């Protein structure tokens, strides 16, 4: 009983006093937790702390050796196994809440410690499942924690490249990460408000009743597929981010072997009920589709049936694209604007009441990506779509609004029937002088001309005074010399 009390006390310290760089792992009761020591080390010690005691669970150089100091209820649930890559891993089966605590992995190569990992492990009484919150680039969403109540406290964690870390390292009510996303606590609730969302991510909340973790709730902040719009016969390249793999992150309870996570990502075409296997096979057997050396999916000459949702990666870490391939459209219209104008963009395609077109923007403010105007309307009230003719009205236009605007007739199966594009360009301002300024400029010009004339007259007059007239001749040789009277 004393040992259990120590564990719960340690769990409280874990939840509320974790350092900024502390790794956290979460397990579900009844499931298992796996350790994957690196193969290149000579041996590793996998240990657990209980209070001031440190119990070595496994010495990988001799997994058969049993440590008599390990509590009996834990010792009976320890297991060693080998995966399909012939890598040995170590398992705690049938997790219970007393398995919570601090764990350590120490690995040696010859006489040198090459790895020392400390992490906190939490096993809650109940797992409330995984819920998905759909969002969009730059959007705002609120995520709530199921199971939270007034007499319970909540701790939020977020996935950090495969490991769980605290969202807030102290009592701060908001923070901004490196992607400029903002996370705020909604006062007096268990809710998080996320603003300027840039990427999908897993979150988890731990519901605590004093020293005991009562339940956990997993939340996937799901980014809708990034839209790419092209016309037939154009070239398209869907890029797969460098940090995407075909394996999930460190998962809820497991860490995949290192040699599996290094495998290249896999491209998939999302299958829906409307598409049969023959259609899918036809798309992927197209000769002009290939994956290049950078793992990008390249279409050298697009066709209408290439429209669809493509994903790169695995089930947890992936990048999705919604590719719209439209019939050849007319040359884009050009709309010029000045700062503060109101601009109306026409939707130059045919459409019906049952299938209205959608507007997309690709500009500086969307970082060169296609973003639905519906998503932009959630960020600003300057964008409005006319119900009468589906025109896009932009008020108080700024330089950031420069870019491409697409009106696309697309159905729920991501099939494009027509599209039109408008280029919105900034008109350089024309400097208009005031009447007073014009009068002053004219008067100055007249005075300048008068001054030039006066200077020229003075110069001419001066030159005439220095020289005798042209018809005057003075002869000195024929003048007779007079005699002196002296």
Short mmCIF file of C-alpha atoms in Angstrom, two decimals:
data_model
loop_
_atom_site.label_atom_id
_atom_site.label_comp_id
_atom_site.label_asym_id
_atom_site.label_seq_id
_atom_site.Cartn_x
_atom_site.Cartn_y
_atom_site.Cartn_z
CA UNK A 1 0.00 0.00 0.00
CA UNK A 2 2.85 2.36 0.83
CA UNK A 3 4.41 1.64 -2.56
CA UNK A 4 1.15 2.54 -4.34
CA UNK A 5 0.96 5.80 -2.37
CA UNK A 6 4.51 6.61 -3.45
CA UNK A 7 3.59 5.96 -7.09
CA UNK A 8 0.59 8.28 -6.97
CA UNK A 9 2.69 10.96 -5.26
CA UNK A 10 5.28 10.56 -7.99
CA UNK A 11 2.59 10.84 -10.66
CA UNK A 12 1.45 14.17 -9.25
CA UNK A 13 5.02 15.43 -9.40
CA UNK A 14 5.24 14.10 -12.93
CA UNK A 15 2.15 15.93 -14.12
CA UNK A 16 2.73 19.30 -12.49
CA UNK A 17 6.51 19.65 -12.24
CA UNK A 18 7.78 18.19 -15.48
CA UNK A 19 10.68 20.15 -16.89
CA UNK A 20 10.38 21.81 -20.28
CA UNK A 21 12.28 19.07 -22.10
CA UNK A 22 10.69 16.12 -20.25
CA UNK A 23 9.39 13.37 -22.53
CA UNK A 24 6.04 11.86 -21.55
CA UNK A 25 4.53 8.58 -22.72
CA UNK A 26 0.94 7.55 -22.09
CA UNK A 27 -0.44 4.04 -21.85
CA UNK A 28 -3.93 2.58 -21.67
CA UNK A 29 -4.90 0.08 -18.96
CA UNK A 30 -4.87 -3.51 -20.15
CA UNK A 31 -2.60 -2.79 -23.12
CA UNK A 32 1.17 -3.23 -23.41
CA UNK A 33 4.16 -0.91 -23.57
CA UNK A 34 7.26 -1.71 -25.63
CA UNK A 35 10.91 -0.64 -25.28
CA UNK A 36 13.14 -0.72 -28.39
CA UNK A 37 16.79 -0.27 -27.40
CA UNK A 38 19.10 0.57 -30.32
CA UNK A 39 20.83 -2.47 -31.83
CA UNK A 40 24.24 -0.85 -32.23
CA UNK A 41 24.90 -0.74 -28.47
CA UNK A 42 26.60 -3.56 -26.54
CA UNK A 43 23.94 -3.59 -23.86
CA UNK A 44 21.27 -1.43 -22.18
CA UNK A 45 19.67 -1.22 -18.76
CA UNK A 46 15.94 -0.47 -18.65
CA UNK A 47 14.95 0.75 -15.19
CA UNK A 48 12.02 2.13 -13.25
CA UNK A 49 12.10 4.54 -10.30
CA UNK A 50 9.75 4.10 -7.38
CA UNK A 51 10.35 6.81 -4.83
CA UNK A 52 14.09 6.80 -4.20
CA UNK A 53 14.49 3.20 -5.41
CA UNK A 54 15.66 2.23 -8.88
CA UNK A 55 14.60 -1.19 -10.19
CA UNK A 56 16.43 -2.64 -13.22
CA UNK A 57 13.74 -4.36 -15.29
CA UNK A 58 16.04 -5.70 -18.03
CA UNK A 59 19.74 -6.03 -18.72
CA UNK A 60 19.73 -6.53 -22.49
CA UNK A 61 23.06 -8.39 -22.38
CA UNK A 62 21.30 -11.14 -20.42
CA UNK A 63 17.48 -10.79 -20.73
CA UNK A 64 16.93 -14.07 -18.88
CA UNK A 65 18.38 -12.66 -15.65
CA UNK A 66 15.64 -11.83 -13.17
CA UNK A 67 15.92 -9.03 -10.67
CA UNK A 68 14.40 -10.15 -7.40
CA UNK A 69 13.91 -6.52 -6.30
CA UNK A 70 11.30 -5.88 -9.00
CA UNK A 71 7.79 -5.95 -7.46
CA UNK A 72 6.15 -9.32 -8.03
CA UNK A 73 3.04 -7.95 -9.75
CA UNK A 74 5.27 -6.22 -12.32
CA UNK A 75 7.76 -9.06 -12.71
CA UNK A 76 5.02 -11.44 -13.87
CA UNK A 77 4.07 -9.08 -16.70
CA UNK A 78 7.55 -8.54 -18.19
CA UNK A 79 8.28 -10.16 -21.55
CA UNK A 80 11.06 -10.26 -24.18
CA UNK A 81 10.22 -10.77 -27.86
CA UNK A 82 11.69 -10.38 -31.36
CA UNK A 83 10.05 -8.56 -34.28
CA UNK A 84 10.08 -9.40 -37.99
CA UNK A 85 13.41 -7.56 -38.41
CA UNK A 86 15.00 -9.82 -35.82
CA UNK A 87 15.25 -6.98 -33.32
CA UNK A 88 14.72 -7.77 -29.66
CA UNK A 89 12.27 -5.57 -27.78
CA UNK A 90 10.99 -5.54 -24.21
CA UNK A 91 7.35 -5.48 -23.10
CA UNK A 92 5.29 -4.60 -20.04
CA UNK A 93 2.00 -6.43 -20.52
CA UNK A 94 -1.46 -5.74 -19.12
CA UNK A 95 -0.74 -2.20 -17.94
CA UNK A 96 -2.16 -1.00 -14.62
CA UNK A 97 -2.07 2.42 -12.99
CA UNK A 98 0.79 1.47 -10.67
CA UNK A 99 3.01 1.14 -13.77
CA UNK A 100 3.03 4.94 -13.94
CA UNK A 101 6.29 6.58 -12.97
CA UNK A 102 9.75 7.57 -14.17
CA UNK A 103 11.71 5.25 -16.44
CA UNK A 104 15.27 5.28 -17.75
CA UNK A 105 17.14 3.67 -20.63
CA UNK A 106 20.96 3.60 -20.34
CA UNK A 107 22.99 2.08 -23.15
CA UNK A 108 26.72 1.35 -23.37
CA UNK A 109 29.14 0.79 -26.22
CA UNK A 110 32.26 -0.70 -24.71
CA UNK A 111 32.82 1.46 -21.61
CA UNK A 112 31.03 4.60 -22.82
CA UNK A 113 27.43 5.60 -22.19
CA UNK A 114 26.00 6.30 -25.67
CA UNK A 115 22.37 6.80 -24.71
CA UNK A 116 20.57 7.94 -21.60
CA UNK A 117 16.85 8.57 -21.93
CA UNK A 118 14.58 9.51 -19.07
CA UNK A 119 10.85 9.76 -19.57
CA UNK A 120 7.64 9.81 -17.57
CA UNK A 121 5.03 7.13 -18.15
CA UNK A 122 1.36 7.65 -17.29
CA UNK A 123 -1.35 4.98 -17.19
CA UNK A 124 -4.86 6.37 -16.73
CA UNK A 125 -7.93 4.55 -15.49
CA UNK A 126 -9.93 5.02 -18.70
CA UNK A 127 -9.32 5.96 -22.30
CA UNK A 128 -12.16 8.02 -23.80
CA UNK A 129 -11.20 7.24 -27.38
CA UNK A 130 -9.87 9.46 -30.16
CA UNK A 131 -11.88 12.32 -31.61
CA UNK A 132 -11.04 14.38 -34.69
CA UNK A 133 -11.39 18.13 -34.99
CA UNK A 134 -11.31 19.33 -38.61
CA UNK A 135 -9.57 22.62 -39.27
CA UNK A 136 -7.90 24.58 -42.06
CA UNK A 137 -4.73 26.53 -42.75
CA UNK A 138 -4.61 29.65 -40.60
CA UNK A 139 -7.90 28.76 -38.92
CA UNK A 140 -9.01 28.80 -35.29
CA UNK A 141 -10.37 25.78 -33.41
CA UNK A 142 -11.27 24.87 -29.85
CA UNK A 143 -10.63 21.40 -28.49
CA UNK A 144 -12.32 20.14 -25.35
CA UNK A 145 -11.46 17.32 -22.96
CA UNK A 146 -14.13 14.66 -22.48
CA UNK A 147 -14.51 13.57 -18.89
CA UNK A 148 -13.41 16.86 -17.34
CA UNK A 149 -15.48 18.15 -14.41
CA UNK A 150 -15.35 20.93 -11.85
CA UNK A 151 -13.63 18.82 -9.18
CA UNK A 152 -11.05 17.43 -11.62
CA UNK A 153 -7.93 19.04 -13.07
CA UNK A 154 -6.78 18.69 -16.67
CA UNK A 155 -3.27 18.57 -18.11
CA UNK A 156 -2.88 19.00 -21.89
CA UNK A 157 -0.03 17.33 -23.81
CA UNK A 158 0.89 17.62 -27.49
CA UNK A 159 2.70 15.35 -29.92
CA UNK A 160 6.23 16.64 -30.52
CA UNK A 161 7.74 14.58 -33.34
CA UNK A 162 6.61 11.32 -31.84
CA UNK A 163 6.88 12.19 -28.13
CA UNK A 164 4.37 13.77 -25.78
CA UNK A 165 5.26 17.05 -24.10
CA UNK A 166 3.33 19.46 -21.96
CA UNK A 167 1.54 22.20 -23.87
CA UNK A 168 2.25 24.70 -21.09
CA UNK A 169 5.51 24.42 -19.18
CA UNK A 170 4.30 26.77 -16.40
CA UNK A 171 1.20 28.76 -15.52
CA UNK A 172 1.27 30.64 -18.81
CA UNK A 173 -2.19 30.96 -20.31
CA UNK A 174 -0.98 31.26 -23.90
CA UNK A 175 2.08 30.54 -25.99
CA UNK A 176 3.30 30.90 -29.58
CA UNK A 177 5.39 28.12 -31.14
CA UNK A 178 7.96 28.28 -33.94
CA UNK A 179 5.21 28.05 -36.58
CA UNK A 180 3.50 31.13 -35.08
CA UNK A 181 0.56 29.06 -33.90
CA UNK A 182 -1.07 30.41 -30.75
CA UNK A 183 -2.42 28.16 -27.99
CA UNK A 184 -4.58 29.63 -25.23
CA UNK A 185 -6.37 28.24 -22.22
CA UNK A 186 -10.05 29.13 -22.19
CA UNK A 187 -10.54 30.53 -18.72
CA UNK A 188 -12.34 28.33 -16.17
CA UNK A 189 -12.71 25.44 -18.65
CA UNK A 190 -10.71 22.45 -19.90
CA UNK A 191 -10.74 23.86 -23.44
CA UNK A 192 -7.76 24.89 -25.58
CA UNK A 193 -8.16 27.57 -28.25
CA UNK A 194 -5.76 27.16 -31.18
CA UNK A 195 -5.20 30.08 -33.57
CA UNK A 196 -3.31 30.50 -36.84
CA UNK A 197 -3.16 26.72 -37.24
CA UNK A 198 -0.34 25.62 -39.55
CA UNK A 199 -0.27 21.81 -39.28
CA UNK A 200 -2.16 18.77 -38.07
CA UNK A 201 -1.23 17.45 -34.63
CA UNK A 202 -2.24 15.03 -31.87
CA UNK A 203 -3.21 16.36 -28.45
CA UNK A 204 -4.07 14.45 -25.29
CA UNK A 205 -5.65 15.60 -22.05
CA UNK A 206 -5.12 13.81 -18.74
CA UNK A 207 -8.01 14.15 -16.31
CA UNK A 208 -6.68 14.05 -12.73
CA UNK A 209 -8.55 13.43 -9.49
CA UNK A 210 -6.00 14.59 -6.94
CA UNK A 211 -3.18 12.01 -7.19
CA UNK A 212 -4.91 9.68 -9.67
CA UNK A 213 -5.18 9.88 -13.48
CA UNK A 214 -8.87 9.15 -14.01
CA UNK A 215 -9.09 9.20 -17.81
CA UNK A 216 -7.42 10.38 -20.99
CA UNK A 217 -8.78 11.87 -24.21
CA UNK A 218 -6.93 11.88 -27.53
CA UNK A 219 -7.70 14.65 -30.03
CA UNK A 220 -6.45 14.75 -33.63
CA UNK A 221 -6.36 18.26 -35.07
CA UNK A 222 -6.96 17.29 -38.68
CA UNK A 223 -5.94 19.63 -41.49
CA UNK A 224 -8.20 19.37 -44.50
CA UNK A 225 -6.33 18.36 -47.67
CA UNK A 226 -4.30 21.12 -49.29
CA UNK A 227 -5.99 22.11 -52.54
CA UNK A 228 -4.06 22.06 -55.83
CA UNK A 229 -5.83 23.35 -58.99
CA UNK A 230 -4.66 22.69 -62.55
CA UNK A 231 -6.11 22.28 -66.01
CA UNK A 232 -5.74 19.26 -68.26
CA UNK A 233 -2.37 18.62 -69.93
CA UNK A 234 -0.50 20.73 -67.37
CA UNK A 235 2.28 19.33 -65.15
CA UNK A 236 1.77 18.90 -61.40
CA UNK A 237 4.13 17.81 -58.61
CA UNK A 238 2.75 16.92 -55.17
CA UNK A 239 5.58 17.23 -52.67
CA UNK A 240 6.07 14.86 -49.76
CA UNK A 241 7.59 16.69 -46.74
CA UNK A 242 11.00 15.51 -45.57
CA UNK A 243 9.77 14.60 -42.07
CA UNK A 244 6.97 12.30 -43.33
CA UNK A 245 7.40 8.53 -42.89
CA UNK A 246 5.17 5.56 -43.54
CA UNK A 247 5.00 4.75 -39.84
CA UNK A 248 3.05 6.39 -36.99
CA UNK A 249 4.90 8.46 -34.40
CA UNK A 250 5.95 6.87 -31.12
CA UNK A 251 2.27 5.96 -30.86
CA UNK A 252 0.32 5.83 -27.67
CA UNK A 253 2.32 2.99 -26.17
CA UNK A 254 5.00 1.96 -28.67
CA UNK A 255 8.16 3.22 -30.30
CA UNK A 256 8.74 1.58 -33.70
CA UNK A 257 12.20 0.18 -34.43
CA UNK A 258 14.68 2.67 -35.88
CA UNK A 259 15.19 0.66 -39.07
CA UNK A 260 11.47 0.77 -39.87
CA UNK A 261 10.98 4.52 -39.43
CA UNK A 262 13.74 5.16 -41.96
CA UNK A 263 11.71 3.57 -44.77
CA UNK A 264 10.62 5.97 -47.55
CA UNK A 265 7.04 7.29 -47.46
CA UNK A 266 4.25 5.74 -49.51
CA UNK A 267 1.83 7.57 -51.81
CA UNK A 268 -1.83 6.54 -51.66
CA UNK A 269 -4.93 7.46 -53.59
CA UNK A 270 -7.87 7.73 -51.20
CA UNK A 271 -10.56 5.24 -52.24
CA UNK A 272 -14.18 6.30 -51.81
CA UNK A 273 -17.45 4.48 -52.43
CA UNK A 274 -17.95 6.11 -55.80
CA UNK A 275 -14.68 4.74 -57.22
CA UNK A 276 -14.29 1.06 -58.05
CA UNK A 277 -11.03 -0.84 -58.18
CA UNK A 278 -10.74 -0.70 -61.99
CA UNK A 279 -10.91 3.09 -61.97
CA UNK A 280 -8.24 3.32 -59.29
CA UNK A 281 -6.01 0.84 -61.14
CA UNK A 282 -6.39 2.86 -64.34
CA UNK A 283 -5.22 6.04 -62.60
CA UNK A 284 -2.16 4.44 -61.05
CA UNK A 285 -1.17 2.64 -64.23
CA UNK A 286 -1.05 5.91 -66.18
CA UNK A 287 2.35 6.25 -67.82
CA UNK A 288 2.71 9.96 -67.07
CA UNK A 289 2.53 9.48 -63.29
CA UNK A 290 5.69 8.70 -61.31
CA UNK A 291 7.45 9.34 -57.99
CA UNK A 292 10.69 11.27 -58.42
CA UNK A 293 13.90 11.07 -56.37
CA UNK A 294 12.51 13.60 -53.84
CA UNK A 295 9.46 11.38 -53.19
CA UNK A 296 7.21 13.87 -55.02
CA UNK A 297 4.27 12.49 -56.99
CA UNK A 298 4.61 13.95 -60.50
CA UNK A 299 2.01 14.12 -63.29
CA UNK A 300 3.61 15.12 -66.58
CA UNK A 301 0.28 15.59 -68.40
CA UNK A 302 -2.82 15.83 -66.24
CA UNK A 303 -6.16 14.28 -67.13
CA UNK A 304 -9.59 14.91 -65.65
CA UNK A 305 -9.66 11.56 -63.86
CA UNK A 306 -6.51 12.48 -61.93
CA UNK A 307 -8.70 14.61 -59.64
CA UNK A 308 -8.88 13.19 -56.12
CA UNK A 309 -7.29 13.09 -52.67
CA UNK A 310 -3.67 11.89 -52.50
CA UNK A 311 -1.81 11.22 -49.27
CA UNK A 312 1.88 10.73 -48.55
CA UNK A 313 3.02 8.96 -45.38
CA UNK A 314 1.22 6.65 -42.97
CA UNK A 315 -1.93 6.52 -40.90
CA UNK A 316 -0.83 9.12 -38.35
CA UNK A 317 1.80 11.29 -39.98
CA UNK A 318 0.73 12.17 -43.48
CA UNK A 319 0.37 14.97 -45.97
CA UNK A 320 -2.84 15.15 -48.00
CA UNK A 321 -3.60 16.95 -51.25
CA UNK A 322 -6.93 17.55 -52.94
CA UNK A 323 -6.00 17.69 -56.63
CA UNK A 324 -8.57 19.41 -58.89
CA UNK A 325 -8.00 18.96 -62.62
CA UNK A 326 -10.35 21.21 -64.60
CA UNK A 327 -11.04 21.40 -68.34
CA UNK A 328 -9.00 23.98 -70.23
CA UNK A 329 -10.12 27.43 -69.14
CA UNK A 330 -10.08 30.81 -70.92
CA UNK A 331 -7.13 33.17 -70.43
CA UNK A 332 -7.32 34.72 -66.96
CA UNK A 333 -9.05 38.05 -66.48
CA UNK A 334 -7.04 40.86 -64.90
CA UNK A 335 -8.42 43.12 -62.18
CA UNK A 336 -6.48 46.21 -61.10
CA UNK A 337 -7.05 47.84 -57.74
CA UNK A 338 -5.76 50.58 -55.51
CA UNK A 339 -5.32 50.45 -51.75
CA UNK A 340 -8.72 50.55 -50.00
CA UNK A 341 -10.82 49.80 -53.09
CA UNK A 342 -13.75 47.39 -53.26
CA UNK A 343 -13.23 44.77 -55.96
CA UNK A 344 -15.87 42.49 -57.49
CA UNK A 345 -14.61 39.34 -59.22
CA UNK A 346 -16.99 37.60 -61.63
CA UNK A 347 -17.42 33.84 -61.72
CA UNK A 348 -17.19 33.23 -65.46
CA UNK A 349 -18.44 29.63 -65.50
CA UNK A 350 -21.82 27.95 -65.85
CA UNK A 351 -23.37 26.58 -62.68
CA UNK A 352 -26.67 25.39 -61.30
CA UNK A 353 -28.55 25.98 -58.07
CA UNK A 354 -27.92 22.38 -57.01
CA UNK A 355 -24.16 22.66 -57.52
CA UNK A 356 -22.76 26.08 -56.79
CA UNK A 357 -19.11 26.88 -57.53
CA UNK A 358 -16.40 27.44 -54.93
CA UNK A 359 -13.88 30.27 -54.74
CA UNK A 360 -10.20 29.71 -53.94
CA UNK A 361 -7.40 32.21 -53.38
CA UNK A 362 -3.68 31.75 -54.00
CA UNK A 363 -1.80 34.80 -52.79
CA UNK A 364 0.94 36.13 -50.54
CA UNK A 365 -1.30 35.95 -47.48
CA UNK A 366 -1.87 32.21 -48.08
CA UNK A 367 1.85 31.57 -48.61
CA UNK A 368 1.27 30.69 -52.25
CA UNK A 369 -1.20 27.90 -51.45
CA UNK A 370 -4.79 27.52 -52.59
CA UNK A 371 -7.14 28.28 -49.71
CA UNK A 372 -10.92 28.20 -49.83
CA UNK A 373 -12.61 31.59 -49.53
CA UNK A 374 -14.93 29.95 -46.99
CA UNK A 375 -11.87 29.42 -44.80
CA UNK A 376 -10.68 32.98 -45.40
CA UNK A 377 -14.10 34.31 -44.37
CA UNK A 378 -13.52 32.80 -40.92
CA UNK A 379 -10.43 34.98 -40.57
CA UNK A 380 -11.71 38.26 -41.99
CA UNK A 381 -15.03 39.84 -42.92
CA UNK A 382 -13.57 41.53 -46.02
CA UNK A 383 -14.48 38.55 -48.26
CA UNK A 384 -18.10 37.97 -49.26
CA UNK A 385 -19.76 35.90 -51.98
CA UNK A 386 -22.88 37.20 -53.69
CA UNK A 387 -25.81 34.78 -53.49
CA UNK A 388 -27.19 36.26 -56.70
CA UNK A 389 -24.38 35.59 -59.18
CA UNK A 390 -21.66 33.97 -57.01
CA UNK A 391 -19.32 36.95 -57.52
CA UNK A 392 -16.57 37.46 -54.98
CA UNK A 393 -16.59 40.89 -53.30
CA UNK A 394 -13.42 42.04 -51.55
CA UNK A 395 -13.67 45.23 -49.51
CA UNK A 396 -10.82 47.45 -48.33
CA UNK A 397 -8.34 45.72 -50.65
CA UNK A 398 -4.68 45.69 -49.67
CA UNK A 399 -1.43 44.74 -51.42
CA UNK A 400 -1.53 41.31 -49.70
CA UNK A 401 -4.70 40.49 -51.66
CA UNK A 402 -2.67 40.37 -54.88
CA UNK A 403 -2.76 36.90 -56.41
CA UNK A 404 -4.85 34.29 -58.24
CA UNK A 405 -8.57 33.83 -57.61
CA UNK A 406 -10.24 30.70 -58.91
CA UNK A 407 -13.93 30.02 -59.35
CA UNK A 408 -14.34 26.25 -59.68
CA UNK A 409 -17.37 24.06 -60.34
CA UNK A 410 -16.55 20.97 -58.27
CA UNK A 411 -18.78 18.23 -56.89
CA UNK A 412 -18.52 16.29 -53.63
CA UNK A 413 -16.38 13.63 -55.34
CA UNK A 414 -13.66 16.22 -56.08
CA UNK A 415 -14.44 16.20 -59.79
CA UNK A 416 -13.99 19.54 -61.60
CA UNK A 417 -16.37 20.45 -64.43
CA UNK A 418 -15.17 23.99 -65.19
CA UNK A 419 -13.01 26.75 -63.78
CA UNK A 420 -12.03 30.37 -64.36
CA UNK A 421 -9.12 32.41 -63.03
CA UNK A 422 -8.78 36.12 -62.26
CA UNK A 423 -5.44 37.80 -61.59
CA UNK A 424 -5.74 40.62 -59.07
CA UNK A 425 -2.91 43.15 -59.45
CA UNK A 426 -2.01 46.27 -57.53
CA UNK A 427 -2.24 49.56 -59.42
CA UNK A 428 0.65 51.88 -58.66
CA UNK A 429 -0.69 55.13 -57.16
CA UNK A 430 -0.75 58.22 -59.42
CA UNK A 431 0.51 61.40 -57.75
CA UNK A 432 -2.03 64.22 -58.35
CA UNK A 433 -0.79 67.76 -57.52
CA UNK A 434 -3.04 70.32 -55.82
CA UNK A 435 -4.02 73.61 -57.65
CA UNK A 436 -1.88 75.68 -55.30
CA UNK A 437 1.12 73.44 -56.00
CA UNK A 438 0.51 73.72 -59.75
CA UNK A 439 0.32 77.56 -59.53
CA UNK A 440 3.51 77.74 -57.52
CA UNK A 441 5.31 75.48 -59.98
CA UNK A 442 4.15 77.59 -62.96
CA UNK A 443 5.18 80.87 -61.35
CA UNK A 444 8.57 79.45 -60.50
CA UNK A 445 9.04 78.31 -64.11
CA UNK A 446 8.16 81.81 -65.46
CA UNK A 447 10.57 83.50 -63.06
CA UNK A 448 13.27 81.05 -64.03
CA UNK A 449 12.80 81.90 -67.75
CA UNK A 450 12.86 85.65 -67.04
CA UNK A 451 16.07 85.24 -65.07
CA UNK A 452 17.71 83.36 -67.91
CA UNK A 453 16.71 86.08 -70.42
CA UNK A 454 18.11 88.85 -68.18
CA UNK A 455 21.41 87.02 -67.71
CA UNK A 456 21.71 86.50 -71.45
CA UNK A 457 21.09 90.22 -72.15
CA UNK A 458 23.79 91.27 -69.68
CA UNK A 459 26.28 88.94 -71.27
CA UNK A 460 25.59 90.30 -74.78
CA UNK A 461 25.81 93.91 -73.66
CA UNK A 462 29.13 93.30 -71.95
CA UNK A 463 30.61 91.77 -75.06
CA UNK A 464 29.56 94.80 -77.25
CA UNK A 465 31.30 97.27 -74.84
CA UNK A 466 34.70 95.57 -75.11
CA UNK A 467 34.92 95.60 -78.93
CA UNK A 468 34.81 98.70 -81.41
CA UNK A 469 32.14 98.86 -84.04
CA UNK A 470 32.85 96.72 -87.08
CA UNK A 471 32.93 99.75 -89.59
CA UNK A 472 35.50 101.92 -87.69
CA UNK A 473 39.11 101.87 -89.06
CA UNK A 474 42.00 103.69 -87.38
CA UNK A 475 45.14 104.34 -89.55
CA UNK A 476 48.37 105.30 -87.81
CA UNK A 477 50.96 105.13 -90.61
CA UNK A 478 49.73 108.16 -92.71
CA UNK A 479 49.33 110.69 -89.89
CA UNK A 480 51.95 113.53 -90.40
CA UNK A 481 54.33 114.26 -87.59
CA UNK A 482 54.15 117.89 -86.29
CA UNK A 483 57.34 119.79 -85.53
CA UNK A 484 57.99 120.97 -82.12
CA UNK A 485 57.89 124.74 -81.48
CA UNK A 486 60.86 124.53 -79.27
#
